[in-house]
Short mmCIF file of C-alpha atoms in Angstrom, two decimals:
data_model
loop_
_atom_site.label_atom_id
_atom_site.label_comp_id
_atom_site.label_asym_id
_atom_site.label_seq_id
_atom_site.Cartn_x
_atom_site.Cartn_y
_atom_site.Cartn_z
CA MET F 1 88.43 -12.62 213.14
CA SER F 2 84.80 -13.71 212.23
CA THR F 3 84.54 -16.08 209.41
CA GLU F 4 82.56 -15.35 206.59
CA MET F 5 78.63 -17.81 206.93
CA PRO F 6 77.89 -19.41 204.26
CA ASP F 7 74.59 -18.29 202.35
CA ALA F 8 72.62 -21.67 203.00
CA ASP F 9 73.49 -20.73 207.63
CA LYS F 10 72.30 -17.05 207.06
CA GLN F 11 68.53 -17.83 208.36
CA VAL F 12 67.02 -15.46 210.70
CA GLU F 13 64.93 -17.81 213.66
CA LEU F 14 62.85 -15.05 214.54
CA PHE F 15 62.26 -12.10 213.15
CA HIS F 16 60.07 -9.39 214.97
CA GLY F 17 59.59 -5.77 212.56
CA SER F 18 57.14 -2.55 214.48
CA LEU F 19 56.63 0.60 211.56
CA ILE F 20 56.26 3.96 212.55
CA TRP F 21 54.30 5.90 210.80
CA PRO F 22 53.76 9.14 211.68
CA LEU F 23 50.39 11.56 210.30
CA GLN F 24 49.55 15.00 210.32
CA LEU F 25 45.79 15.69 211.14
CA GLU F 26 43.01 18.04 209.98
CA PRO F 27 42.45 20.40 212.79
CA LEU F 28 39.23 19.93 214.39
CA ALA F 29 36.40 22.91 213.94
CA ALA F 30 36.61 24.73 217.38
CA ASP F 31 33.32 23.60 218.51
CA GLY F 32 34.73 22.26 222.01
CA THR F 33 36.66 19.14 220.26
CA GLU F 34 39.74 21.31 219.32
CA GLY F 35 42.64 18.67 219.42
CA ARG F 36 40.56 15.60 220.72
CA HIS F 37 40.71 13.26 217.54
CA TRP F 38 40.01 10.82 220.06
CA GLU F 39 36.74 11.36 221.14
CA VAL F 40 35.85 12.38 217.76
CA PHE F 41 37.82 9.13 216.27
CA GLY F 42 36.58 6.48 218.77
CA ALA F 43 32.41 7.41 218.30
CA MET F 44 32.41 6.27 215.01
CA GLU F 45 30.02 4.13 214.54
CA GLY F 46 30.97 0.40 212.98
CA GLN F 47 34.51 1.16 212.63
CA PRO F 48 37.05 -1.53 213.56
CA TRP F 49 39.42 0.24 216.29
CA THR F 50 38.80 0.09 220.37
CA ARG F 51 40.24 2.18 222.84
CA VAL F 52 43.44 -0.11 224.94
CA ASP F 53 43.39 0.79 228.50
CA ASP F 54 46.82 0.14 229.79
CA GLU F 55 47.98 -3.03 232.17
CA PHE F 56 47.26 0.42 234.58
CA THR F 57 44.18 -0.17 235.33
CA ALA F 58 43.07 -3.99 233.14
CA ASP F 59 41.88 -6.40 235.89
CA PRO F 60 46.45 -7.19 237.73
CA ALA F 61 46.78 -10.31 236.84
CA GLN F 62 47.07 -8.95 233.21
CA PHE F 63 49.82 -6.88 234.87
CA LYS F 64 53.80 -8.95 233.64
CA GLU F 65 56.75 -7.64 234.69
CA ARG F 66 57.08 -7.13 231.39
CA HIS F 67 55.16 -4.00 231.92
CA TYR F 68 56.84 -3.04 235.80
CA ARG F 69 60.09 -3.89 234.10
CA GLU F 70 59.14 -1.04 231.02
CA PHE F 71 57.11 1.59 233.26
CA VAL F 72 60.60 1.19 236.16
CA SER F 73 63.40 1.67 232.91
CA PHE F 74 61.72 6.18 232.26
CA LEU F 75 61.96 9.04 234.55
CA PRO F 76 59.15 9.88 236.54
CA TYR F 77 58.57 13.07 235.00
CA VAL F 78 58.34 10.36 231.63
CA GLN F 79 56.10 7.93 233.47
CA ARG F 80 53.93 10.45 233.99
CA PHE F 81 53.53 11.12 230.15
CA LEU F 82 53.45 7.31 229.64
CA TYR F 83 51.19 6.47 231.87
CA GLY F 84 49.27 9.26 233.65
CA GLU F 85 48.40 9.14 237.31
CA GLY F 86 47.32 6.57 239.75
CA ARG F 87 43.39 6.76 241.47
CA SER F 88 44.92 8.51 244.46
CA ARG F 89 45.70 11.58 242.68
CA ARG F 90 42.49 11.65 240.71
CA LEU F 91 39.16 13.40 242.08
CA ASN F 92 37.08 10.39 241.67
CA PRO F 93 39.37 7.65 241.68
CA ASP F 94 36.40 5.32 240.13
CA ASP F 95 37.04 7.53 236.95
CA PRO F 96 38.49 6.41 234.32
CA PRO F 97 42.61 7.47 233.79
CA GLY F 98 42.77 10.51 231.52
CA ASP F 99 45.62 12.53 232.99
CA SER F 100 47.64 10.83 229.43
CA PRO F 101 48.03 12.96 227.13
CA VAL F 102 48.37 9.75 224.92
CA HIS F 103 44.99 7.69 223.38
CA VAL F 104 46.28 4.22 221.69
CA TYR F 105 42.91 2.80 219.43
CA ARG F 106 43.77 -1.52 218.10
CA ARG F 107 42.94 -2.90 215.22
CA LYS F 108 41.94 -7.20 216.00
CA ASP F 109 41.02 -8.14 213.21
CA VAL F 110 43.87 -7.78 210.81
CA ALA F 111 45.31 -11.38 212.27
CA GLY F 112 48.19 -11.58 209.69
CA LEU F 113 50.70 -10.23 206.02
CA ARG F 114 51.49 -11.67 203.33
CA LEU F 115 53.71 -10.16 201.11
CA THR F 116 55.34 -10.88 197.61
CA LEU F 117 58.31 -9.02 197.66
CA GLN F 118 59.35 -9.82 193.19
CA PRO F 119 57.52 -10.79 190.86
CA GLY F 120 57.55 -15.23 190.84
CA ASP F 121 58.11 -14.98 194.74
CA GLU F 122 57.21 -17.29 196.90
CA PRO F 123 55.05 -14.53 199.28
CA VAL F 124 55.92 -14.62 203.42
CA GLU F 125 53.43 -14.41 205.65
CA LEU F 126 53.53 -12.23 208.93
CA HIS F 127 51.88 -12.59 211.42
CA VAL F 128 50.44 -9.75 212.76
CA VAL F 129 51.21 -8.95 216.94
CA HIS F 130 49.75 -5.44 217.13
CA LEU F 131 48.13 -3.19 214.74
CA ASP F 132 47.18 0.77 216.75
CA LEU F 133 46.98 4.24 216.51
CA TYR F 134 47.86 6.87 219.40
CA PHE F 135 46.57 10.70 219.44
CA PHE F 136 48.11 12.44 221.40
CA HIS F 137 46.62 15.37 223.06
CA ASP F 138 46.52 18.83 221.59
CA LEU F 139 48.84 18.28 218.37
CA ASP F 140 47.74 17.22 215.82
CA LEU F 141 49.40 13.67 215.36
CA ALA F 142 48.77 9.94 215.23
CA LEU F 143 51.25 7.69 214.80
CA LEU F 144 50.26 3.97 213.23
CA ASN F 145 51.88 1.56 215.13
CA ILE F 146 52.32 -2.55 213.36
CA GLU F 147 54.60 -5.14 213.98
CA VAL F 148 55.06 -8.72 212.43
CA ARG F 149 56.44 -11.73 213.18
CA GLY F 150 57.64 -14.32 211.53
CA ASP F 151 59.90 -17.19 211.62
CA HIS F 152 62.40 -18.62 209.99
CA LEU F 153 63.08 -16.87 207.28
CA PRO F 154 66.51 -16.72 205.27
CA LEU F 155 68.65 -12.92 206.26
CA ALA F 156 68.03 -12.32 202.03
CA THR F 157 64.54 -11.93 202.73
CA VAL F 158 63.81 -10.85 206.06
CA ARG F 159 66.80 -7.68 203.72
CA GLU F 160 64.21 -7.21 201.54
CA ILE F 161 61.03 -7.07 203.42
CA LEU F 162 62.85 -3.66 205.70
CA PHE F 163 63.89 -2.31 202.20
CA ARG F 164 60.24 -2.38 200.39
CA PHE F 165 58.02 -3.21 203.48
CA GLY F 166 56.80 0.09 205.22
CA ARG F 167 56.72 1.78 201.97
CA ALA F 168 53.44 5.12 201.67
CA TYR F 169 53.06 4.41 197.79
CA PRO F 170 55.55 3.40 194.09
CA SER F 171 58.90 5.97 193.91
CA GLY F 172 58.47 4.68 190.76
CA TRP F 173 57.37 2.05 187.66
CA ASP F 174 59.55 0.43 185.79
CA GLU F 175 58.67 -0.68 181.97
CA ALA F 176 56.27 -3.23 182.83
CA GLY F 177 54.07 -1.08 185.22
CA ARG F 178 55.12 -2.35 188.31
CA GLY F 179 56.18 0.33 191.09
CA LEU F 180 60.00 0.66 192.34
CA HIS F 181 61.03 -0.46 195.96
CA ASN F 182 58.43 -2.02 197.45
CA VAL F 183 56.40 -5.16 198.02
CA HIS F 184 54.75 -6.05 194.60
CA LEU F 185 51.82 -7.44 196.32
CA ALA F 186 51.17 -7.13 199.98
CA GLU F 187 47.41 -8.79 201.31
CA TRP F 188 45.98 -8.10 205.20
CA LEU F 189 44.31 -10.95 206.16
CA ASP F 190 41.88 -11.97 208.56
CA ALA F 191 42.49 -14.51 211.70
CA ASP F 192 41.02 -17.24 209.12
CA GLY F 193 43.33 -15.82 206.39
CA GLN F 194 41.08 -14.29 203.77
CA VAL F 195 42.05 -10.84 202.60
CA ILE F 196 40.96 -7.73 203.89
CA ALA F 197 42.93 -5.31 201.47
CA VAL F 198 45.26 -5.47 198.75
CA SER F 199 48.15 -3.19 197.38
CA ASP F 200 47.83 -1.54 194.01
CA ALA F 201 51.38 -0.28 193.37
CA GLU F 202 50.58 -1.47 190.08
CA ARG F 203 47.53 1.40 188.56
CA ARG F 204 50.21 4.02 187.56
CA SER F 205 47.30 6.34 186.07
CA LYS F 206 45.95 6.91 189.48
CA TYR F 207 48.68 7.42 191.97
CA LEU F 208 49.84 9.97 189.02
CA GLU F 209 46.54 11.55 188.54
CA TYR F 210 46.11 12.45 191.75
CA VAL F 211 49.72 14.12 192.27
CA CYS F 212 48.64 16.01 189.04
CA GLU F 213 45.11 16.51 190.82
CA HIS F 214 46.27 17.65 194.28
CA ARG F 215 49.88 18.36 194.28
CA SER F 216 49.51 15.77 197.15
CA PRO F 217 50.95 12.35 197.05
CA CYS F 218 48.44 9.67 196.83
CA ILE F 219 48.91 6.24 199.35
CA SER F 220 48.26 3.00 198.29
CA GLU F 221 44.96 1.55 198.99
CA HIS F 222 46.34 -1.32 201.58
CA TRP F 223 47.20 1.07 203.67
CA ALA F 224 44.24 3.59 203.23
CA CYS F 225 42.27 0.33 203.93
CA ILE F 226 44.28 0.25 207.27
CA LEU F 227 43.75 4.22 208.22
CA GLN F 228 40.05 4.11 207.96
CA PRO F 229 37.92 5.43 209.27
CA LEU F 230 40.77 7.91 209.09
CA VAL F 231 40.69 9.61 205.05
CA LEU F 232 43.18 11.01 203.46
CA ALA F 233 43.12 15.47 203.68
CA HIS F 234 42.84 15.66 199.23
CA SER F 235 40.03 12.81 198.66
CA ASP F 236 36.90 13.10 197.75
CA GLU F 237 36.45 9.66 199.64
CA PRO F 238 34.00 11.94 202.90
CA GLY F 239 35.35 11.47 206.74
CA GLU F 240 35.21 13.53 209.47
CA LEU F 241 39.08 12.44 210.34
CA ARG F 242 41.43 12.82 208.09
CA TYR F 243 44.96 13.14 207.22
CA ARG F 244 48.12 14.05 204.85
CA LEU F 245 51.64 13.03 205.12
CA ILE F 246 54.43 14.39 206.73
CA GLU F 247 57.28 12.90 206.21
CA TYR F 248 58.98 11.32 201.95
CA HIS F 249 57.08 7.53 202.01
CA ARG F 250 59.00 4.99 203.31
CA MET F 251 58.10 5.00 207.46
CA PRO F 252 60.79 4.13 210.56
CA VAL F 253 60.83 0.89 211.41
CA MET F 254 62.56 -1.62 214.11
CA ALA F 255 64.01 -4.82 213.06
CA TYR F 256 64.58 -7.36 215.80
CA LEU F 257 66.66 -10.13 214.60
CA ALA F 258 67.69 -13.88 216.75
CA ILE F 259 70.50 -15.11 213.70
CA THR F 260 72.92 -18.67 214.82
CA GLU F 261 75.76 -17.22 214.97
CA PRO F 262 75.85 -13.57 213.91
CA ARG F 263 79.85 -12.65 215.16
CA ARG F 264 79.99 -15.33 211.05
CA LEU F 265 78.59 -12.42 209.69
CA THR F 266 80.95 -9.59 207.50
CA ARG F 267 81.16 -6.32 208.07
CA GLU F 268 79.39 -6.43 204.81
CA GLU F 269 76.65 -8.11 206.02
CA TRP F 270 77.07 -5.98 208.96
CA VAL F 271 76.24 -2.91 206.31
CA ARG F 272 73.78 -3.56 205.24
CA ILE F 273 71.57 -5.48 207.53
CA GLY F 274 71.65 -2.18 209.47
CA LEU F 275 71.27 0.20 206.86
CA ALA F 276 68.57 -2.06 204.67
CA THR F 277 65.65 0.00 204.02
CA VAL F 278 67.93 2.51 201.77
CA LEU F 279 70.91 0.28 200.44
CA HIS F 280 68.61 -1.28 197.24
CA PRO F 281 69.51 -5.53 198.47
CA THR F 282 70.79 -6.60 194.63
CA GLU F 283 73.45 -3.31 193.87
CA PRO F 284 76.67 -3.72 195.03
CA LEU F 285 78.01 -2.09 198.15
CA PRO F 286 78.34 2.03 197.79
CA VAL F 287 81.90 1.89 200.22
CA ASN F 288 82.76 4.83 199.69
CA GLU F 289 79.28 6.59 200.79
CA PRO F 290 80.75 8.06 204.13
CA ALA F 291 77.48 6.11 206.25
CA VAL F 292 78.86 2.76 205.18
CA GLN F 293 82.52 3.71 205.71
CA GLU F 294 81.89 5.36 209.29
CA PHE F 295 79.08 2.33 210.00
CA GLU F 296 80.34 1.10 213.48
CA THR F 297 81.66 5.18 214.60
CA ARG F 298 78.10 6.42 213.40
CA TYR F 299 74.91 4.00 214.21
CA CYS F 300 76.41 1.15 216.15
CA GLN F 301 76.27 0.89 219.78
CA ASP F 302 78.05 -1.62 221.15
CA ARG F 303 78.03 -1.67 225.18
CA TYR F 304 75.84 -5.30 225.09
CA TRP F 305 78.22 -6.44 221.97
CA GLN F 306 80.52 -8.59 224.05
CA ASP F 307 82.42 -11.67 223.07
CA SER F 308 81.46 -13.54 225.92
CA GLU F 309 79.66 -16.71 227.66
CA SER F 310 77.86 -14.36 229.32
CA GLY F 311 76.91 -12.16 226.89
CA PRO F 312 74.17 -10.61 226.19
CA ASN F 313 76.36 -10.59 222.88
CA THR F 314 73.12 -8.11 221.54
CA ARG F 315 74.65 -5.66 218.54
CA PHE F 316 71.87 -2.65 218.49
CA ILE F 317 72.88 -0.35 215.18
CA CYS F 318 70.26 3.53 214.97
CA THR F 319 69.94 5.78 211.82
CA GLY F 320 67.77 7.80 212.99
CA ASN F 321 64.64 6.10 210.67
CA VAL F 322 65.44 2.45 211.76
CA LEU F 323 66.82 0.06 214.48
CA THR F 324 67.63 -3.25 214.23
CA VAL F 325 68.27 -4.95 217.19
CA VAL F 326 70.97 -8.55 216.24
CA GLY F 327 71.67 -11.55 218.10
CA ASN F 328 72.45 -14.94 218.80
CA VAL F 329 69.12 -16.56 219.48
CA ARG F 330 70.94 -19.56 221.20
CA ASP F 331 71.34 -16.85 223.71
CA GLY F 332 67.63 -17.26 226.11
CA PHE F 333 68.21 -13.85 227.42
CA PHE F 334 67.89 -12.16 224.24
CA VAL F 335 65.39 -14.31 223.20
CA ASP F 336 63.49 -14.03 226.41
CA ALA F 337 59.84 -12.19 225.99
CA GLU F 338 59.28 -11.43 229.13
CA ARG F 339 62.51 -10.51 231.14
CA GLY F 340 64.73 -10.72 227.95
CA VAL F 341 66.37 -8.36 225.54
CA LEU F 342 62.90 -9.17 223.98
CA ALA F 343 60.97 -7.64 226.47
CA GLN F 344 63.69 -4.56 226.54
CA PHE F 345 62.59 -4.04 222.41
CA ARG F 346 58.92 -4.50 222.70
CA HIS F 347 58.44 -1.98 224.62
CA GLN F 348 61.50 -0.11 226.52
CA TYR F 349 63.68 0.63 222.94
CA PHE F 350 59.89 0.97 221.13
CA VAL F 351 59.01 4.22 223.42
CA VAL F 352 62.37 5.36 223.10
CA PHE F 353 62.19 5.13 219.44
CA LEU F 354 57.92 6.46 219.39
CA ILE F 355 59.55 9.40 221.64
CA ALA F 356 61.92 10.48 218.69
CA HIS F 357 59.64 10.25 216.63
CA LEU F 358 57.31 11.78 218.41
CA HIS F 359 59.76 14.72 218.84
CA ARG F 360 60.40 15.05 214.52
CA ALA F 361 56.37 14.66 213.14
CA ALA F 362 55.28 17.50 215.50
CA LEU F 363 57.69 19.58 215.04
CA LEU F 364 57.13 18.79 211.63
CA VAL F 365 53.34 19.71 211.88
CA PHE F 366 54.51 23.06 214.01
CA SER F 367 56.15 23.80 211.07
CA GLU F 368 53.48 23.56 208.81
CA VAL F 369 51.32 25.28 210.51
CA LEU F 370 53.30 28.05 210.52
CA VAL F 371 53.86 27.88 206.57
CA ASP F 372 50.12 27.57 205.47
CA ALA F 373 49.42 30.97 207.67
CA VAL F 374 52.22 33.28 205.65
CA ASN F 375 50.17 31.16 202.35
CA ASP F 376 46.97 32.20 203.60
CA LEU F 377 47.60 35.34 205.30
CA ASP F 378 46.05 38.79 202.64
CA ILE F 379 47.72 41.87 203.94
CA ARG F 380 44.65 44.58 202.35
CA ASN F 381 41.07 41.17 203.54
CA ASP F 382 41.11 41.85 207.40
CA SER F 383 38.91 38.61 208.29
CA SER F 384 42.28 37.36 206.89
CA VAL F 385 44.51 39.13 208.93
CA ARG F 386 42.79 38.44 212.39
CA ARG F 387 42.63 34.81 210.95
CA PHE F 388 46.48 34.43 210.77
CA LYS F 389 46.70 36.31 214.01
CA GLN F 390 44.49 33.26 215.91
CA ARG F 391 46.47 31.17 213.57
CA ILE F 392 50.04 32.50 215.34
CA ARG F 393 48.82 33.05 218.71
CA ALA F 394 46.84 29.67 219.63
CA ASN F 395 50.11 27.38 217.61
CA PHE F 396 52.23 29.35 219.99
CA GLU F 397 50.11 28.21 223.01
CA THR F 398 50.42 25.01 221.40
CA PHE F 399 53.78 24.53 221.42
CA LEU F 400 54.23 26.01 224.53
CA ARG F 401 52.34 23.20 226.60
CA PHE F 402 54.31 20.02 223.91
CA THR F 403 57.38 21.88 225.44
CA HIS F 404 56.12 21.26 228.99
CA ARG F 405 54.25 18.13 228.34
CA TYR F 406 56.31 16.34 225.14
CA TRP F 407 59.87 17.73 224.70
CA PHE F 408 62.60 15.47 226.57
CA HIS F 409 66.33 14.67 226.82
CA GLU F 410 66.74 12.76 229.20
CA LEU F 411 64.12 9.61 228.99
CA SER F 412 65.78 7.36 231.84
CA GLU F 413 68.78 7.51 234.75
CA ARG F 414 69.95 3.77 232.50
CA PRO F 415 73.16 4.69 230.41
CA HIS F 416 71.81 2.52 227.53
CA VAL F 417 68.53 3.93 227.36
CA GLN F 418 69.05 6.86 227.32
CA ALA F 419 72.33 6.90 224.32
CA LEU F 420 69.74 5.19 221.70
CA PHE F 421 67.54 8.08 222.75
CA ARG F 422 69.93 10.70 222.10
CA LEU F 423 71.56 8.53 219.22
CA CYS F 424 68.32 7.92 217.20
CA SER F 425 67.83 12.41 218.26
CA ASN F 426 71.00 13.46 216.87
CA HIS F 427 69.85 10.71 213.50
CA LEU F 428 66.94 12.44 213.21
CA HIS F 429 67.87 16.49 213.73
CA ASN F 430 65.36 17.13 216.19
CA ASP F 431 67.01 19.57 218.26
CA ALA F 432 68.41 21.61 215.29
CA LEU F 433 64.52 21.32 214.15
CA TYR F 434 63.49 21.82 217.81
CA ASP F 435 65.40 25.32 218.08
CA GLU F 436 64.64 25.93 213.64
CA VAL F 437 60.90 25.50 214.90
CA ARG F 438 61.13 27.83 218.02
CA ASP F 439 62.29 30.51 216.44
CA GLU F 440 60.29 30.46 213.59
CA ILE F 441 57.33 31.17 215.77
CA ARG F 442 58.63 33.23 218.18
CA GLU F 443 59.43 35.80 215.50
CA MET F 444 56.34 35.54 214.54
CA SER F 445 55.16 36.47 218.26
CA GLN F 446 57.41 38.66 218.23
CA TYR F 447 55.65 40.95 214.81
CA LEU F 448 52.48 40.01 215.77
CA ASP F 449 53.41 41.92 219.01
CA SER F 450 55.33 44.67 216.80
CA ASP F 451 51.69 45.37 214.38
CA SER F 452 50.34 45.59 218.41
CA GLN F 453 51.98 48.26 219.61
CA ARG F 454 51.63 49.98 216.53
CA ARG F 455 48.54 50.32 216.38
CA GLN F 456 47.77 51.57 219.67
CA SER F 457 51.02 53.81 219.19
CA ASN F 458 48.62 55.41 216.66
CA THR F 459 45.77 55.39 218.57
CA VAL F 460 47.70 57.09 221.01
CA VAL F 461 48.61 60.23 218.95
CA ARG F 462 44.93 60.48 217.49
CA LEU F 463 43.48 60.55 220.77
CA THR F 464 46.59 63.19 221.91
CA VAL F 465 45.74 65.02 218.40
CA ILE F 466 41.74 65.31 220.17
CA THR F 467 42.72 65.79 223.59
CA ILE F 468 44.96 68.79 222.23
CA LEU F 469 42.23 70.27 219.78
CA GLY F 470 39.75 69.54 223.27
CA LEU F 471 42.07 71.73 225.54
CA ILE F 472 42.51 74.57 223.32
CA ALA F 473 38.33 75.06 223.21
CA THR F 474 38.47 73.52 226.62
CA VAL F 475 41.07 76.63 228.23
CA THR F 476 38.69 79.34 225.31
CA THR F 477 35.22 79.13 226.76
CA GLY F 478 36.77 78.60 230.02
CA TYR F 479 38.35 82.38 229.86
CA PHE F 480 34.78 83.98 228.17
CA GLY F 481 32.16 81.00 230.70
CA MET F 482 30.42 78.81 228.96
CA ASN F 483 27.59 80.79 227.94
CA ILE F 484 29.17 83.50 225.51
CA ILE F 485 26.26 83.39 223.78
CA ALA F 486 23.02 83.24 225.48
CA PHE F 487 20.73 80.14 224.31
CA GLY F 488 19.42 77.99 226.51
CA THR F 489 16.89 80.82 227.45
CA GLY F 490 14.47 80.19 225.02
CA PRO F 491 12.00 78.11 223.35
CA ILE F 492 12.50 74.50 224.23
CA GLY F 493 12.51 73.86 220.29
CA GLU F 494 14.84 76.32 219.21
CA ARG F 495 17.76 74.90 222.57
CA VAL F 496 17.45 70.94 220.82
CA ALA F 497 18.12 72.70 217.42
CA HIS F 498 20.36 74.53 218.71
CA GLY F 499 22.41 71.31 221.11
CA LEU F 500 21.64 69.23 217.74
CA ILE F 501 23.48 72.11 215.40
CA ALA F 502 26.79 72.22 217.68
CA THR F 503 27.00 68.01 218.42
CA LEU F 504 26.66 67.75 214.91
CA ILE F 505 29.98 70.52 214.47
CA PHE F 506 31.81 68.47 217.27
CA ILE F 507 31.43 65.68 215.02
CA ALA F 508 32.61 66.77 212.15
CA LEU F 509 35.52 68.13 213.81
CA VAL F 510 36.45 65.04 216.05
CA LEU F 511 36.27 62.74 212.44
CA PHE F 512 38.02 65.50 210.48
CA ALA F 513 40.48 65.56 213.30
CA VAL F 514 41.04 61.34 213.90
CA ALA F 515 40.93 61.28 209.39
CA ARG F 516 43.44 63.42 210.39
CA SER F 517 45.54 61.86 213.20
CA LYS F 518 48.83 61.73 211.43
CA ARG F 519 49.00 65.10 209.56
CA LEU F 520 47.84 67.02 212.62
CA ALA F 521 50.55 64.80 214.39
CA ASN F 522 53.81 65.81 212.37
CA PHE F 523 52.15 69.90 212.24
CA LEU F 524 52.63 69.12 215.93
CA GLU F 525 56.25 68.18 215.69
CA ALA F 526 56.63 71.07 212.97
CA ILE F 527 55.91 73.65 215.77
CA ALA F 528 57.46 71.97 218.28
CA ASP F 529 61.17 71.92 215.90
CA GLU F 530 62.85 74.94 215.96
CA LYS F 531 65.08 73.96 213.66
CA LEU F 532 62.29 74.63 211.20
CA GLY F 533 61.14 78.02 209.59
CA LEU F 534 58.10 79.31 210.08
CA ARG F 535 57.60 78.95 206.15
CA ASP F 536 58.04 75.12 206.91
CA LYS F 537 55.57 75.36 209.82
CA LEU F 538 53.47 76.99 207.91
CA ARG F 539 53.84 73.80 204.74
CA ALA F 540 52.96 72.03 207.60
CA LEU F 541 49.91 72.56 207.78
CA ALA F 542 48.83 73.45 205.17
CA GLY F 543 49.38 69.63 204.55
CA VAL F 544 46.09 69.68 207.50
CA VAL F 545 44.29 71.63 205.24
CA LEU F 546 44.98 70.36 201.94
CA PRO F 547 43.12 67.77 200.57
CA GLY F 548 46.39 66.94 198.00
CA ARG F 549 49.25 67.25 200.29
CA ARG F 550 50.50 62.92 201.34
CA GLU F 551 51.02 62.13 204.78
#
């Protein structure tokens, strides 16, 4: 039976938090760089991001055991997706690794993060472990990843950080004009402690005016600064690469908490830790909420939550948008950054979380493209119809490549890694979302196919009518002979005039037949219908000749 830990002992000795923020990128112009945002991004001058060469192609001395353990944790097709092919599979072994569809850029000028959680609180300083931006081949999508680290933090402070940090914009304001649910002040720091960017949640008019004008949310200044040279889609700021938000302003987060004697935490504490991003730290626990009542069965993965000397005594909590790992700081394996749970958290479990959210974000982008294409469609405008068909077909082709390149159900043969992936994907409803998007794209594709078949059918009808009329003329001239009237024996001028007149008459007849092809087809159907009388057939003939009759 667990005993409650005194408040003074509720200390997180080591905290790692990793945000993953999916962003939709505006498509590039079709100039050979379409879908290659990372190339345009890397070619921009004066930007603080640098391309990351993975550990597999860098100096072998930099390739650590934690990298090896990460690699062997996944199935071969996932390895090829994440890390590309080896040099032996390239045409030129000296070529850089271009096989992996994942392209990573990193900022090294941001070294720290200072958070003032609420007005009057002492600032909390966190170390920025890394700040990365992930691009993916063939996808108009980028994922921002920020990993921060803190030492010796009160558990209540960590819960506040998880609840308030990682919000792109305030959800509202209180009577004093302070943003709700977000941190009071966030400051990015460089290596010398100088401020690089500051949040501006208190600028209420900025957010109100932006939403009123653009029907789209505006993000806080410290996030906009971090993402530069990427620019918000509706912003007036110039920029070649523009992005828009995909989901709610709350960013998915991973949390690693090393606590002294975590088994002494109460169930309420566990619920507040696992649901820290959605439960307000100062509000009472909603005990009648299904997520609270079924907390252990829904969200906890307790394969290694063992009360034994051998350990590892680690509890995994996954709600889909949050993956939390909690263990004992006195357990050497749990805090081992090379072989232990900490190394797995920063490598294997990060990849699992990344892929699950890549799947969801990509599927939402596919759905958004379909919505934009339909909204842009004007069936009375031929150029709009052609543009609609091009966008739908391109989206269908990209979705096929996504399915074969990125869509996995099985990542690993290691039961715990695979179980975490399925738990995360199930809470994100990725399978249902995939089926929905696939059906939407299939319906669009079927519509385009049926429209093409309809157009081809109309063309066949026109050609058939013209062929029948031509057959009448051909049989008639063949029976009487081609030279019924001897036009070919006169002067050259007379023969040319006769040829031009005949050509114009034939062109007029063909154009008339094309213009009235549907009516002529109806007339032929009426002639072939034995149930119709002579009067009905003559009425069908009149429908061909008389211009006032509708088809």
